[in-house]
Short mmCIF file of C-alpha atoms in Angstrom, two decimals:
data_model
loop_
_atom_site.label_atom_id
_atom_site.label_comp_id
_atom_site.label_asym_id
_atom_site.label_seq_id
_atom_site.Cartn_x
_atom_site.Cartn_y
_atom_site.Cartn_z
CA UNK K 24 -20.60 -45.37 -37.91
CA UNK K 25 -17.02 -44.58 -36.94
CA UNK K 26 -15.91 -47.95 -35.65
CA UNK K 27 -18.05 -50.54 -37.42
CA UNK K 28 -19.03 -49.00 -40.74
CA UNK K 29 -16.12 -46.79 -41.74
CA UNK K 30 -13.16 -48.01 -39.68
CA UNK K 31 -10.01 -48.20 -41.83
CA UNK K 32 -11.90 -48.14 -45.14
CA UNK K 33 -8.78 -47.66 -47.24
CA UNK K 34 -6.01 -49.30 -45.21
CA UNK K 35 -6.11 -52.96 -46.13
CA UNK K 36 -3.48 -55.68 -46.30
CA UNK K 37 -5.09 -58.34 -48.46
CA UNK K 38 -4.64 -62.08 -48.07
CA UNK K 39 -6.80 -64.36 -50.21
CA UNK K 40 -5.83 -67.91 -49.22
CA UNK K 41 -9.15 -69.34 -50.42
CA UNK K 42 -8.98 -67.84 -53.90
CA UNK K 43 -12.25 -66.92 -55.57
CA UNK K 44 -14.42 -68.61 -52.95
CA UNK K 45 -12.72 -67.01 -49.94
CA UNK K 46 -11.92 -66.30 -47.28
CA UNK K 47 -10.62 -62.85 -48.14
CA UNK K 48 -8.80 -61.16 -45.27
CA UNK K 49 -7.99 -57.43 -45.29
CA UNK K 50 -6.61 -56.99 -41.77
CA UNK K 51 -9.85 -55.53 -40.38
CA UNK K 52 -11.89 -57.26 -37.69
CA UNK K 53 -14.62 -54.73 -36.94
CA UNK K 54 -16.07 -53.72 -40.31
CA UNK K 55 -19.66 -54.83 -40.83
CA UNK K 56 -20.55 -53.47 -44.26
CA UNK K 57 -18.80 -53.23 -47.62
CA UNK K 58 -19.59 -52.00 -51.10
CA UNK K 59 -19.76 -54.81 -53.69
CA UNK K 60 -16.28 -54.32 -55.05
CA UNK K 61 -12.64 -55.11 -54.34
CA UNK K 62 -9.40 -53.61 -55.68
CA UNK K 63 -8.03 -54.88 -58.98
CA UNK K 64 -4.94 -56.07 -57.20
CA UNK K 65 -4.71 -58.83 -56.04
CA UNK K 66 -8.17 -59.89 -57.19
CA UNK K 67 -7.92 -59.62 -60.97
CA UNK K 68 -5.83 -62.78 -61.06
CA UNK K 69 -8.47 -64.79 -59.17
CA UNK K 70 -11.66 -63.10 -60.43
CA UNK K 71 -10.64 -62.30 -63.99
CA UNK K 72 -12.89 -64.18 -66.36
CA UNK K 73 -15.57 -64.71 -63.70
CA UNK K 74 -18.78 -63.44 -65.34
CA UNK K 75 -20.01 -62.12 -61.99
CA UNK K 76 -17.09 -59.68 -61.73
CA UNK K 77 -16.23 -56.77 -64.02
CA UNK K 78 -12.92 -54.92 -64.01
CA UNK K 79 -12.80 -51.12 -63.98
CA UNK K 80 -9.70 -48.94 -63.78
CA UNK K 81 -9.22 -49.56 -60.05
CA UNK K 82 -11.87 -52.08 -58.95
CA UNK K 83 -13.30 -55.49 -59.58
CA UNK K 84 -17.03 -54.77 -59.37
CA UNK K 85 -19.55 -57.44 -58.38
CA UNK K 86 -22.28 -57.55 -61.04
CA UNK K 87 -23.93 -61.00 -61.15
CA UNK K 88 -24.18 -62.30 -64.70
CA UNK K 89 -27.72 -63.54 -64.12
CA UNK K 90 -28.91 -59.97 -63.50
CA UNK K 91 -29.61 -60.46 -59.81
CA UNK K 92 -28.95 -57.48 -57.51
CA UNK K 93 -25.25 -56.90 -56.72
CA UNK K 94 -25.52 -57.40 -52.98
CA UNK K 95 -24.42 -60.19 -50.63
CA UNK K 96 -25.49 -61.09 -47.11
CA UNK K 97 -23.52 -63.13 -44.58
CA UNK K 98 -24.04 -66.85 -45.09
CA UNK K 99 -25.55 -67.26 -41.62
CA UNK K 100 -28.57 -65.06 -42.41
CA UNK K 101 -28.68 -64.87 -46.21
CA UNK K 102 -31.88 -66.96 -46.37
CA UNK K 103 -33.73 -64.35 -44.28
CA UNK K 104 -33.13 -61.56 -46.81
CA UNK K 105 -34.54 -61.16 -50.30
CA UNK K 106 -32.77 -58.72 -52.67
CA UNK K 107 -35.22 -57.13 -55.12
CA UNK K 108 -34.59 -54.96 -58.18
CA UNK K 109 -37.62 -52.84 -59.12
CA UNK K 110 -38.76 -51.85 -62.58
CA UNK K 111 -36.75 -48.63 -62.31
CA UNK K 112 -33.54 -50.33 -61.25
CA UNK K 113 -33.88 -49.32 -57.60
CA UNK K 114 -32.52 -51.97 -55.26
CA UNK K 115 -34.19 -53.14 -52.07
CA UNK K 116 -33.28 -55.90 -49.65
CA UNK K 117 -36.34 -57.25 -47.86
CA UNK K 118 -35.74 -58.53 -44.32
CA UNK K 119 -38.35 -61.30 -44.38
CA UNK K 120 -37.05 -63.75 -41.84
CA UNK K 121 -37.33 -67.47 -42.54
CA UNK K 122 -38.68 -70.61 -40.86
CA UNK K 123 -35.39 -70.94 -39.00
CA UNK K 124 -34.31 -67.30 -38.67
CA UNK K 125 -36.45 -64.62 -37.00
CA UNK K 126 -36.25 -61.01 -38.11
CA UNK K 127 -34.37 -60.30 -34.89
CA UNK K 128 -31.82 -62.99 -35.70
CA UNK K 129 -31.57 -61.78 -39.29
CA UNK K 130 -30.97 -58.18 -38.26
CA UNK K 131 -28.48 -59.01 -35.52
CA UNK K 132 -26.72 -61.36 -37.91
CA UNK K 133 -25.65 -58.27 -39.86
CA UNK K 134 -24.00 -56.86 -36.74
CA UNK K 135 -22.11 -59.90 -35.42
CA UNK K 136 -18.45 -59.22 -34.62
CA UNK K 137 -15.64 -59.94 -35.21
CA UNK K 138 -15.90 -60.30 -38.98
CA UNK K 139 -12.40 -60.67 -40.44
CA UNK K 140 -13.54 -62.29 -43.72
CA UNK K 141 -14.61 -59.72 -46.33
CA UNK K 142 -16.94 -62.30 -47.89
CA UNK K 143 -18.86 -62.66 -44.62
CA UNK K 144 -19.62 -58.97 -44.28
CA UNK K 145 -22.78 -57.52 -45.75
CA UNK K 146 -22.17 -56.12 -49.25
CA UNK K 147 -24.70 -53.30 -49.31
CA UNK K 148 -25.07 -49.75 -50.59
CA UNK K 149 -25.28 -46.65 -48.40
CA UNK K 150 -29.09 -46.42 -48.35
CA UNK K 151 -29.37 -50.06 -47.23
CA UNK K 152 -26.73 -49.61 -44.53
CA UNK K 153 -28.47 -46.51 -43.20
CA UNK K 154 -31.77 -48.37 -42.86
CA UNK K 155 -30.06 -51.35 -41.22
CA UNK K 156 -28.59 -49.01 -38.60
CA UNK K 157 -32.02 -47.46 -37.96
CA UNK K 158 -33.61 -50.90 -37.54
CA UNK K 159 -30.86 -52.03 -35.18
CA UNK K 160 -31.43 -48.89 -33.09
CA UNK K 161 -35.17 -49.62 -33.06
CA UNK K 162 -34.53 -53.21 -31.95
CA UNK K 163 -32.29 -51.96 -29.14
CA UNK K 164 -34.83 -49.39 -27.97
CA UNK K 165 -37.73 -51.88 -27.96
CA UNK K 166 -35.69 -54.44 -26.05
CA UNK K 167 -34.53 -51.85 -23.55
CA UNK K 168 -38.07 -50.58 -22.97
CA UNK K 169 -39.80 -53.97 -22.79
CA UNK K 170 -36.99 -56.32 -21.80
CA UNK K 171 -37.77 -58.66 -24.69
CA UNK K 172 -37.12 -59.01 -28.40
CA UNK K 173 -40.76 -59.96 -28.77
CA UNK K 174 -41.73 -56.28 -28.95
CA UNK K 175 -39.55 -55.90 -32.04
CA UNK K 176 -41.03 -59.01 -33.66
CA UNK K 177 -44.54 -57.74 -32.91
CA UNK K 178 -43.96 -54.75 -35.19
CA UNK K 179 -44.17 -57.08 -38.18
CA UNK K 180 -47.13 -59.19 -37.12
CA UNK K 181 -49.76 -59.13 -39.83
CA UNK K 182 -47.58 -56.98 -42.08
CA UNK K 183 -46.46 -57.65 -45.63
CA UNK K 184 -43.19 -59.52 -46.03
CA UNK K 185 -41.45 -56.40 -47.31
CA UNK K 186 -42.46 -54.17 -44.36
CA UNK K 187 -38.83 -54.17 -43.18
CA UNK K 188 -36.80 -53.35 -46.29
CA UNK K 189 -33.32 -51.94 -46.65
CA UNK K 190 -33.26 -49.32 -49.39
CA UNK K 191 -33.98 -45.70 -50.42
CA UNK K 192 -36.66 -44.79 -47.88
CA UNK K 193 -35.80 -41.09 -48.31
CA UNK K 194 -37.56 -39.63 -51.33
CA UNK K 195 -36.84 -36.49 -53.35
CA UNK K 196 -40.06 -36.95 -55.31
CA UNK K 197 -42.48 -36.35 -52.46
CA UNK K 198 -43.49 -40.02 -52.18
CA UNK K 199 -43.15 -40.75 -48.46
CA UNK K 200 -45.61 -43.58 -47.90
CA UNK K 201 -44.29 -46.85 -49.33
CA UNK K 202 -46.04 -49.02 -46.72
CA UNK K 203 -42.69 -50.04 -45.26
CA UNK K 204 -41.04 -49.18 -41.98
CA UNK K 205 -39.30 -45.76 -42.14
CA UNK K 206 -41.54 -44.87 -45.09
CA UNK K 207 -45.07 -45.66 -43.92
CA UNK K 208 -46.54 -42.17 -43.73
CA UNK K 209 -48.51 -41.33 -40.59
CA UNK K 210 -49.07 -45.06 -39.91
CA UNK K 211 -45.44 -45.52 -38.86
CA UNK K 212 -45.33 -45.24 -35.04
CA UNK K 213 -41.53 -45.30 -34.89
CA UNK K 214 -40.17 -43.04 -37.63
CA UNK K 215 -41.08 -39.78 -39.33
CA UNK K 216 -40.44 -39.32 -43.04
CA UNK K 217 -40.75 -35.62 -43.83
CA UNK K 218 -39.21 -32.44 -45.26
CA UNK K 219 -37.64 -29.77 -43.06
CA UNK K 220 -35.68 -26.54 -43.57
CA UNK K 221 -31.94 -26.91 -43.09
CA UNK K 222 -32.11 -25.00 -39.80
CA UNK K 223 -34.37 -27.69 -38.33
CA UNK K 224 -31.95 -30.57 -38.92
CA UNK K 225 -31.24 -32.66 -35.84
CA UNK K 226 -28.45 -35.00 -34.81
CA UNK K 227 -29.47 -38.48 -35.92
CA UNK K 228 -31.45 -37.38 -38.98
CA UNK K 229 -31.07 -39.76 -41.91
CA UNK K 230 -30.55 -37.69 -45.08
CA UNK K 231 -29.34 -37.96 -48.68
CA UNK K 232 -26.28 -35.98 -49.73
CA UNK K 233 -26.33 -35.62 -53.51
CA UNK K 234 -23.38 -35.61 -55.86
CA UNK K 235 -23.65 -33.66 -59.11
CA UNK K 236 -26.36 -35.17 -61.32
CA UNK K 237 -23.66 -35.39 -64.01
CA UNK K 238 -22.12 -38.38 -62.22
CA UNK K 239 -25.05 -40.64 -63.09
CA UNK K 240 -24.81 -39.62 -66.77
CA UNK K 241 -21.23 -40.80 -67.04
CA UNK K 242 -20.83 -43.93 -64.93
CA UNK K 243 -22.89 -46.58 -63.20
CA UNK K 244 -21.40 -46.40 -59.71
CA UNK K 245 -22.05 -46.00 -56.00
CA UNK K 246 -21.19 -42.32 -55.66
CA UNK K 247 -24.22 -40.59 -57.16
CA UNK K 248 -25.35 -39.82 -53.63
CA UNK K 249 -24.44 -40.64 -50.05
CA UNK K 250 -27.19 -41.65 -47.64
CA UNK K 251 -25.83 -40.22 -44.41
CA UNK K 252 -26.54 -39.53 -40.77
CA UNK K 253 -26.29 -36.06 -39.27
CA UNK K 254 -23.63 -36.43 -36.59
CA UNK K 255 -23.31 -32.85 -35.32
CA UNK K 256 -24.80 -29.42 -36.00
CA UNK K 257 -23.24 -26.13 -34.91
CA UNK K 258 -25.82 -23.41 -34.39
CA UNK K 259 -25.65 -19.68 -33.92
CA UNK K 260 -26.40 -19.07 -30.24
CA UNK K 261 -28.48 -15.98 -31.04
CA UNK K 262 -30.61 -17.15 -33.96
CA UNK K 263 -30.54 -20.90 -33.45
CA UNK K 264 -29.80 -21.33 -37.16
CA UNK K 265 -27.08 -23.54 -38.61
CA UNK K 266 -23.83 -21.61 -38.55
CA UNK K 267 -22.07 -21.09 -41.88
CA UNK K 268 -18.34 -20.44 -41.99
CA UNK K 269 -15.79 -20.23 -44.80
CA UNK K 270 -15.76 -24.04 -44.80
CA UNK K 271 -19.50 -24.12 -45.51
CA UNK K 272 -22.49 -25.12 -43.36
CA UNK K 273 -21.32 -26.43 -40.00
CA UNK K 274 -23.06 -29.76 -40.34
CA UNK K 275 -21.12 -33.00 -39.83
CA UNK K 276 -22.27 -36.12 -41.66
CA UNK K 277 -21.22 -39.75 -41.94
CA UNK K 278 -22.20 -42.37 -44.50
CA UNK K 279 -21.19 -45.83 -45.65
CA UNK K 280 -17.62 -45.44 -46.88
CA UNK K 281 -17.29 -41.78 -45.83
CA UNK K 282 -16.25 -41.12 -42.24
CA UNK K 283 -17.63 -38.20 -40.24
CA UNK K 284 -16.79 -34.95 -41.99
CA UNK K 285 -18.05 -31.42 -42.57
CA UNK K 286 -20.68 -30.67 -45.21
CA UNK K 287 -18.24 -29.24 -47.77
CA UNK K 288 -15.74 -32.03 -47.16
CA UNK K 289 -18.39 -34.63 -47.96
CA UNK K 290 -19.24 -32.68 -51.11
CA UNK K 291 -15.63 -32.81 -52.25
CA UNK K 292 -15.30 -36.50 -51.37
CA UNK K 293 -18.15 -37.17 -53.80
CA UNK K 294 -16.95 -34.67 -56.39
CA UNK K 295 -13.50 -36.25 -56.46
CA UNK K 296 -15.18 -39.05 -58.39
CA UNK K 297 -16.55 -36.52 -60.89
CA UNK K 298 -13.17 -34.81 -61.25
CA UNK K 299 -11.52 -38.08 -62.26
CA UNK K 300 -14.22 -38.77 -64.85
CA UNK K 301 -14.08 -35.25 -66.31
CA UNK K 302 -10.29 -35.42 -66.58
CA UNK K 303 -10.65 -38.64 -68.55
CA UNK K 304 -13.31 -37.12 -70.80
CA UNK K 305 -11.17 -34.06 -71.58
CA UNK K 306 -8.28 -36.29 -72.63
CA UNK K 307 -10.70 -38.32 -74.74
CA UNK K 308 -11.96 -35.15 -76.47
CA UNK K 309 -8.48 -33.73 -77.05
CA UNK K 310 -7.34 -36.97 -78.67
CA UNK K 311 -10.50 -37.24 -80.78
CA UNK K 312 -10.24 -33.65 -82.05
CA UNK K 313 -6.56 -34.10 -82.81
CA UNK K 314 -7.52 -37.04 -85.00
CA UNK K 315 -10.52 -35.25 -86.54
CA UNK K 316 -10.33 -31.43 -86.18
CA UNK K 317 -13.84 -30.95 -87.62
CA UNK K 318 -15.52 -33.18 -85.02
CA UNK K 319 -18.66 -31.60 -83.56
CA UNK K 320 -20.12 -34.60 -81.73
CA UNK K 321 -18.62 -37.50 -79.78
CA UNK K 322 -19.97 -40.33 -77.65
CA UNK K 323 -18.38 -40.72 -74.23
CA UNK K 324 -16.70 -44.10 -73.63
CA UNK K 325 -18.92 -44.68 -70.57
CA UNK K 326 -22.69 -44.98 -70.68
CA UNK K 327 -22.82 -43.65 -74.26
CA UNK K 328 -23.40 -40.07 -73.15
CA UNK K 329 -23.30 -37.53 -75.99
CA UNK K 330 -20.60 -34.84 -76.01
CA UNK K 331 -21.08 -31.74 -78.17
CA UNK K 332 -18.85 -28.93 -79.35
CA UNK K 333 -20.66 -25.63 -78.84
CA UNK K 334 -18.89 -22.26 -79.06
CA UNK K 335 -21.72 -19.87 -78.13
CA UNK K 336 -20.10 -16.88 -79.87
CA UNK K 337 -16.60 -16.71 -81.34
CA UNK K 338 -14.81 -20.03 -81.62
CA UNK K 339 -12.31 -20.91 -78.94
CA UNK K 340 -8.92 -22.38 -79.77
CA UNK K 341 -8.76 -26.13 -80.34
CA UNK K 342 -10.27 -28.34 -79.15
CA UNK K 343 -12.99 -25.72 -78.66
CA UNK K 344 -15.79 -25.68 -76.12
CA UNK K 345 -17.06 -29.18 -75.40
CA UNK K 346 -20.08 -30.00 -73.26
CA UNK K 347 -21.95 -32.95 -71.84
CA UNK K 348 -25.39 -32.81 -73.42
CA UNK K 349 -28.28 -33.46 -71.00
CA UNK K 350 -31.39 -34.21 -73.06
CA UNK K 351 -34.79 -33.06 -71.91
CA UNK K 352 -35.79 -36.68 -71.40
CA UNK K 353 -33.06 -36.94 -68.75
CA UNK K 354 -33.49 -33.70 -66.83
CA UNK K 355 -37.28 -33.82 -66.97
CA UNK K 356 -38.20 -37.50 -66.85
CA UNK K 357 -35.27 -39.13 -65.07
CA UNK K 358 -34.35 -36.32 -62.69
CA UNK K 359 -37.84 -34.95 -62.20
CA UNK K 360 -37.33 -31.22 -62.87
CA UNK K 361 -40.39 -29.41 -64.21
CA UNK K 362 -38.50 -26.82 -66.25
CA UNK K 363 -35.05 -26.09 -67.61
CA UNK K 364 -34.88 -23.13 -65.22
CA UNK K 365 -35.52 -25.40 -62.21
CA UNK K 366 -32.94 -27.90 -63.42
CA UNK K 367 -30.26 -25.24 -63.97
CA UNK K 368 -30.97 -23.78 -60.52
CA UNK K 369 -30.51 -27.19 -58.90
CA UNK K 370 -27.56 -28.46 -60.98
CA UNK K 371 -24.65 -26.02 -60.64
CA UNK K 372 -22.46 -25.28 -63.68
CA UNK K 373 -25.15 -26.31 -66.17
CA UNK K 374 -26.28 -23.87 -68.85
CA UNK K 375 -29.67 -23.92 -70.54
CA UNK K 376 -29.80 -23.92 -74.33
CA UNK K 377 -30.17 -20.14 -74.58
CA UNK K 378 -27.71 -19.35 -71.80
CA UNK K 379 -28.52 -17.61 -68.49
CA UNK K 380 -30.31 -14.64 -70.06
CA UNK K 381 -30.92 -12.79 -73.33
CA UNK K 382 -28.46 -13.61 -76.09
CA UNK K 383 -26.52 -10.99 -77.98
CA UNK K 384 -25.57 -10.47 -81.64
CA UNK K 385 -23.62 -13.36 -83.06
CA UNK K 386 -25.04 -15.94 -80.66
CA UNK K 387 -24.87 -19.49 -81.96
CA UNK K 388 -27.66 -21.66 -80.55
CA UNK K 389 -26.63 -25.05 -79.17
CA UNK K 390 -27.29 -28.19 -81.19
CA UNK K 391 -30.43 -29.06 -79.18
CA UNK K 392 -32.40 -26.13 -77.84
CA UNK K 393 -34.23 -27.87 -74.99
CA UNK K 394 -31.14 -29.71 -73.70
CA UNK K 395 -28.95 -28.58 -70.84
CA UNK K 396 -25.18 -28.42 -71.17
CA UNK K 397 -22.47 -29.16 -68.62
CA UNK K 398 -18.96 -27.96 -69.59
CA UNK K 399 -15.73 -29.92 -69.73
CA UNK K 400 -13.72 -26.68 -69.96
CA UNK K 401 -14.27 -23.09 -68.86
CA UNK K 402 -13.34 -19.61 -70.14
CA UNK K 403 -10.98 -17.33 -68.26
CA UNK K 404 -12.90 -14.19 -67.31
CA UNK K 405 -11.72 -11.55 -64.86
CA UNK K 406 -15.16 -10.42 -63.69
CA UNK K 407 -17.43 -13.14 -62.37
CA UNK K 408 -21.18 -13.14 -61.87
CA UNK K 409 -22.52 -13.41 -58.30
CA UNK K 410 -22.62 -17.21 -58.55
CA UNK K 411 -18.92 -17.22 -59.64
CA UNK K 412 -19.69 -19.38 -62.66
CA UNK K 413 -17.23 -18.61 -65.51
CA UNK K 414 -19.55 -19.69 -68.33
CA UNK K 415 -22.57 -17.79 -67.07
CA UNK K 416 -20.33 -14.78 -66.50
CA UNK K 417 -18.94 -14.99 -70.02
CA UNK K 418 -22.36 -15.43 -71.63
CA UNK K 419 -23.91 -12.51 -69.75
CA UNK K 420 -21.03 -10.12 -70.48
CA UNK K 421 -20.73 -11.15 -74.13
CA UNK K 422 -24.49 -10.67 -74.64
CA UNK K 423 -24.28 -7.17 -73.17
CA UNK K 424 -21.12 -6.11 -75.01
CA UNK K 425 -20.25 -7.38 -78.48
CA UNK K 426 -16.63 -6.30 -77.95
CA UNK K 427 -16.23 -8.42 -74.81
CA UNK K 428 -13.75 -11.29 -75.02
CA UNK K 429 -12.43 -13.68 -72.37
CA UNK K 430 -8.91 -13.17 -71.06
CA UNK K 431 -7.60 -16.02 -73.26
CA UNK K 432 -8.85 -17.48 -76.53
CA UNK K 433 -8.34 -21.00 -75.20
CA UNK K 434 -10.29 -22.73 -72.45
CA UNK K 435 -8.91 -24.11 -69.20
CA UNK K 436 -10.00 -27.37 -67.53
CA UNK K 437 -13.23 -27.08 -65.59
CA UNK K 438 -12.63 -26.26 -61.93
CA UNK K 439 -15.27 -27.44 -59.48
CA UNK K 440 -15.72 -26.86 -55.78
CA UNK K 441 -18.18 -28.01 -53.13
CA UNK K 442 -20.95 -25.84 -54.59
CA UNK K 443 -21.20 -28.16 -57.62
CA UNK K 444 -22.74 -30.88 -55.46
CA UNK K 445 -26.38 -30.14 -54.58
CA UNK K 446 -25.60 -31.70 -51.21
CA UNK K 447 -28.71 -31.95 -49.07
CA UNK K 448 -30.73 -29.93 -51.60
CA UNK K 449 -32.00 -32.02 -54.50
CA UNK K 450 -34.04 -29.10 -55.86
CA UNK K 451 -31.87 -26.12 -54.99
CA UNK K 452 -30.88 -24.30 -51.81
CA UNK K 453 -34.30 -22.71 -51.29
CA UNK K 454 -36.01 -26.11 -51.07
CA UNK K 455 -36.58 -28.20 -47.93
CA UNK K 456 -34.52 -31.28 -47.07
CA UNK K 457 -35.95 -34.79 -46.97
CA UNK K 458 -35.21 -36.63 -43.72
CA UNK K 459 -36.14 -39.75 -41.79
CA UNK K 460 -35.91 -39.49 -38.02
CA UNK K 461 -37.10 -41.42 -34.96
CA UNK K 462 -40.60 -40.43 -33.91
CA UNK K 463 -40.91 -39.18 -30.35
CA UNK K 464 -43.31 -41.41 -28.40
CA UNK K 465 -44.79 -41.38 -24.94
CA UNK K 466 -42.94 -43.28 -22.18
#
C-alpha cells in the first residue's frame, strides 16, 4: 500500500512526449494503480476536445463517450479483464483470463514493476484495487503453501467467468453472497465477508470508509467512500477495546490514493472534497440571491440537486438559511434508510423536516415535509446540544423558548469536522462494520 499504491501520489513532474496516445511520464516508477484522471495541466492541450475526456476545475476525467466503464488495464493483460457496468451503475472488472493469458498471468500483470508510463498502470477505483491486493495475497499464499501456481488456478475450475471480480465486495445492505470470491458466503474457503463490532477489527481487514452521503448528491466523483485496509489498531491493554483519544479512534487505514493515516485524518481527507463543494455552493447562492432577493429555490450547478431557502423561525439576514434538499426517494431508496430518524442518525448535520424534536410557536415547516435538509450555513449559538450541532441546538432551544435568538442574525459558513463522515459506520455508530478478511484454514 505504501510503496506501490500510494507512493508519491501528488508529487509528479509530467512529460507527455507521445501526446494523447502516450507515453505519459510523471517521474514515478513504482506506482501500480491510478484513478482515471489526470491534472488539467498539461493535459488539457492534448486531451481537450477528446470526447473520452471531460474537464473539471482541476482534472481531466476519463469518461468514455461510448458509455463503457471508465477503467483501463495495462495493454499486456487487458484482454484477460472484462469491465462491466451493472444496472445500478456499479462497476466491476471481471478477471476472466483468456486463451493466451491465465488468471495468474492476468493478476500478476497488474503488479509488474517498474511502470513509469501512467498509461500502462491500471486505472481502477479503490474497491477494485483493494480486491486486486487481496487476490494477489491469495495467489502468494497458495504458491507458498503448494509450490505451484496451479493451486491458484484450481480455485476457478468449474466456476463462472466472473468468480474473480474486482469491485465492491463489501456490502452495507446485508447482501454478502454474490457468488464471487471474497463475497461467496459460507462457500468461500478463503475469505470471510461479515459484520463485526469496531472492537473486533483486525489488521488486514478490508473495510469501507464512508464520506458524507451529501458528496454523492453534489458530484459524480471517486471520493464518496474509500475502500481501505486496516493497517494498525491500538487497543486498551485492560479492556482490549479500540483506544479512543482526542484524535479519534486509534485505527490506522490506507486506501487507493490515501496513504496510511489515523481514522479522523482519513475522514478529513474525504471531507476536504465536501468542503470545496460547499464553498462553491455558498458562493453560488450568495450571487443568485443578490440577483434575485426573493429566491426561495435554486438548482445546484452540479448534478441538478435542489437547494432551498428555509428559515425555520425568524428570518436570518440575507441570503438567509439555505439547505441541500434530500428527497425521500434519495434517503430511502438510494441510500437504504428505513426512516427519516435512521437517516438523520447516520448522516451527521442533517435535519429532518420537523427538526430534532417538537416544534415551538412560530415554526415554519420546510418546503417538503418528508425530505431531509443539509445546511450550507449555520447559526451562531453559545450553548450547544450534546452532539455539538449548531442547527439542532438552535431548533431545540428556540422550540423551548420563544424569546431565544442566536448570537447573530446572520449565518456563518458551515463548519464540519471528522464527525460529519460516517466513517466505518454506514448506519450510525451503534451499528456493526462490514469487513472482508482472510479465512483461517487448517495447515
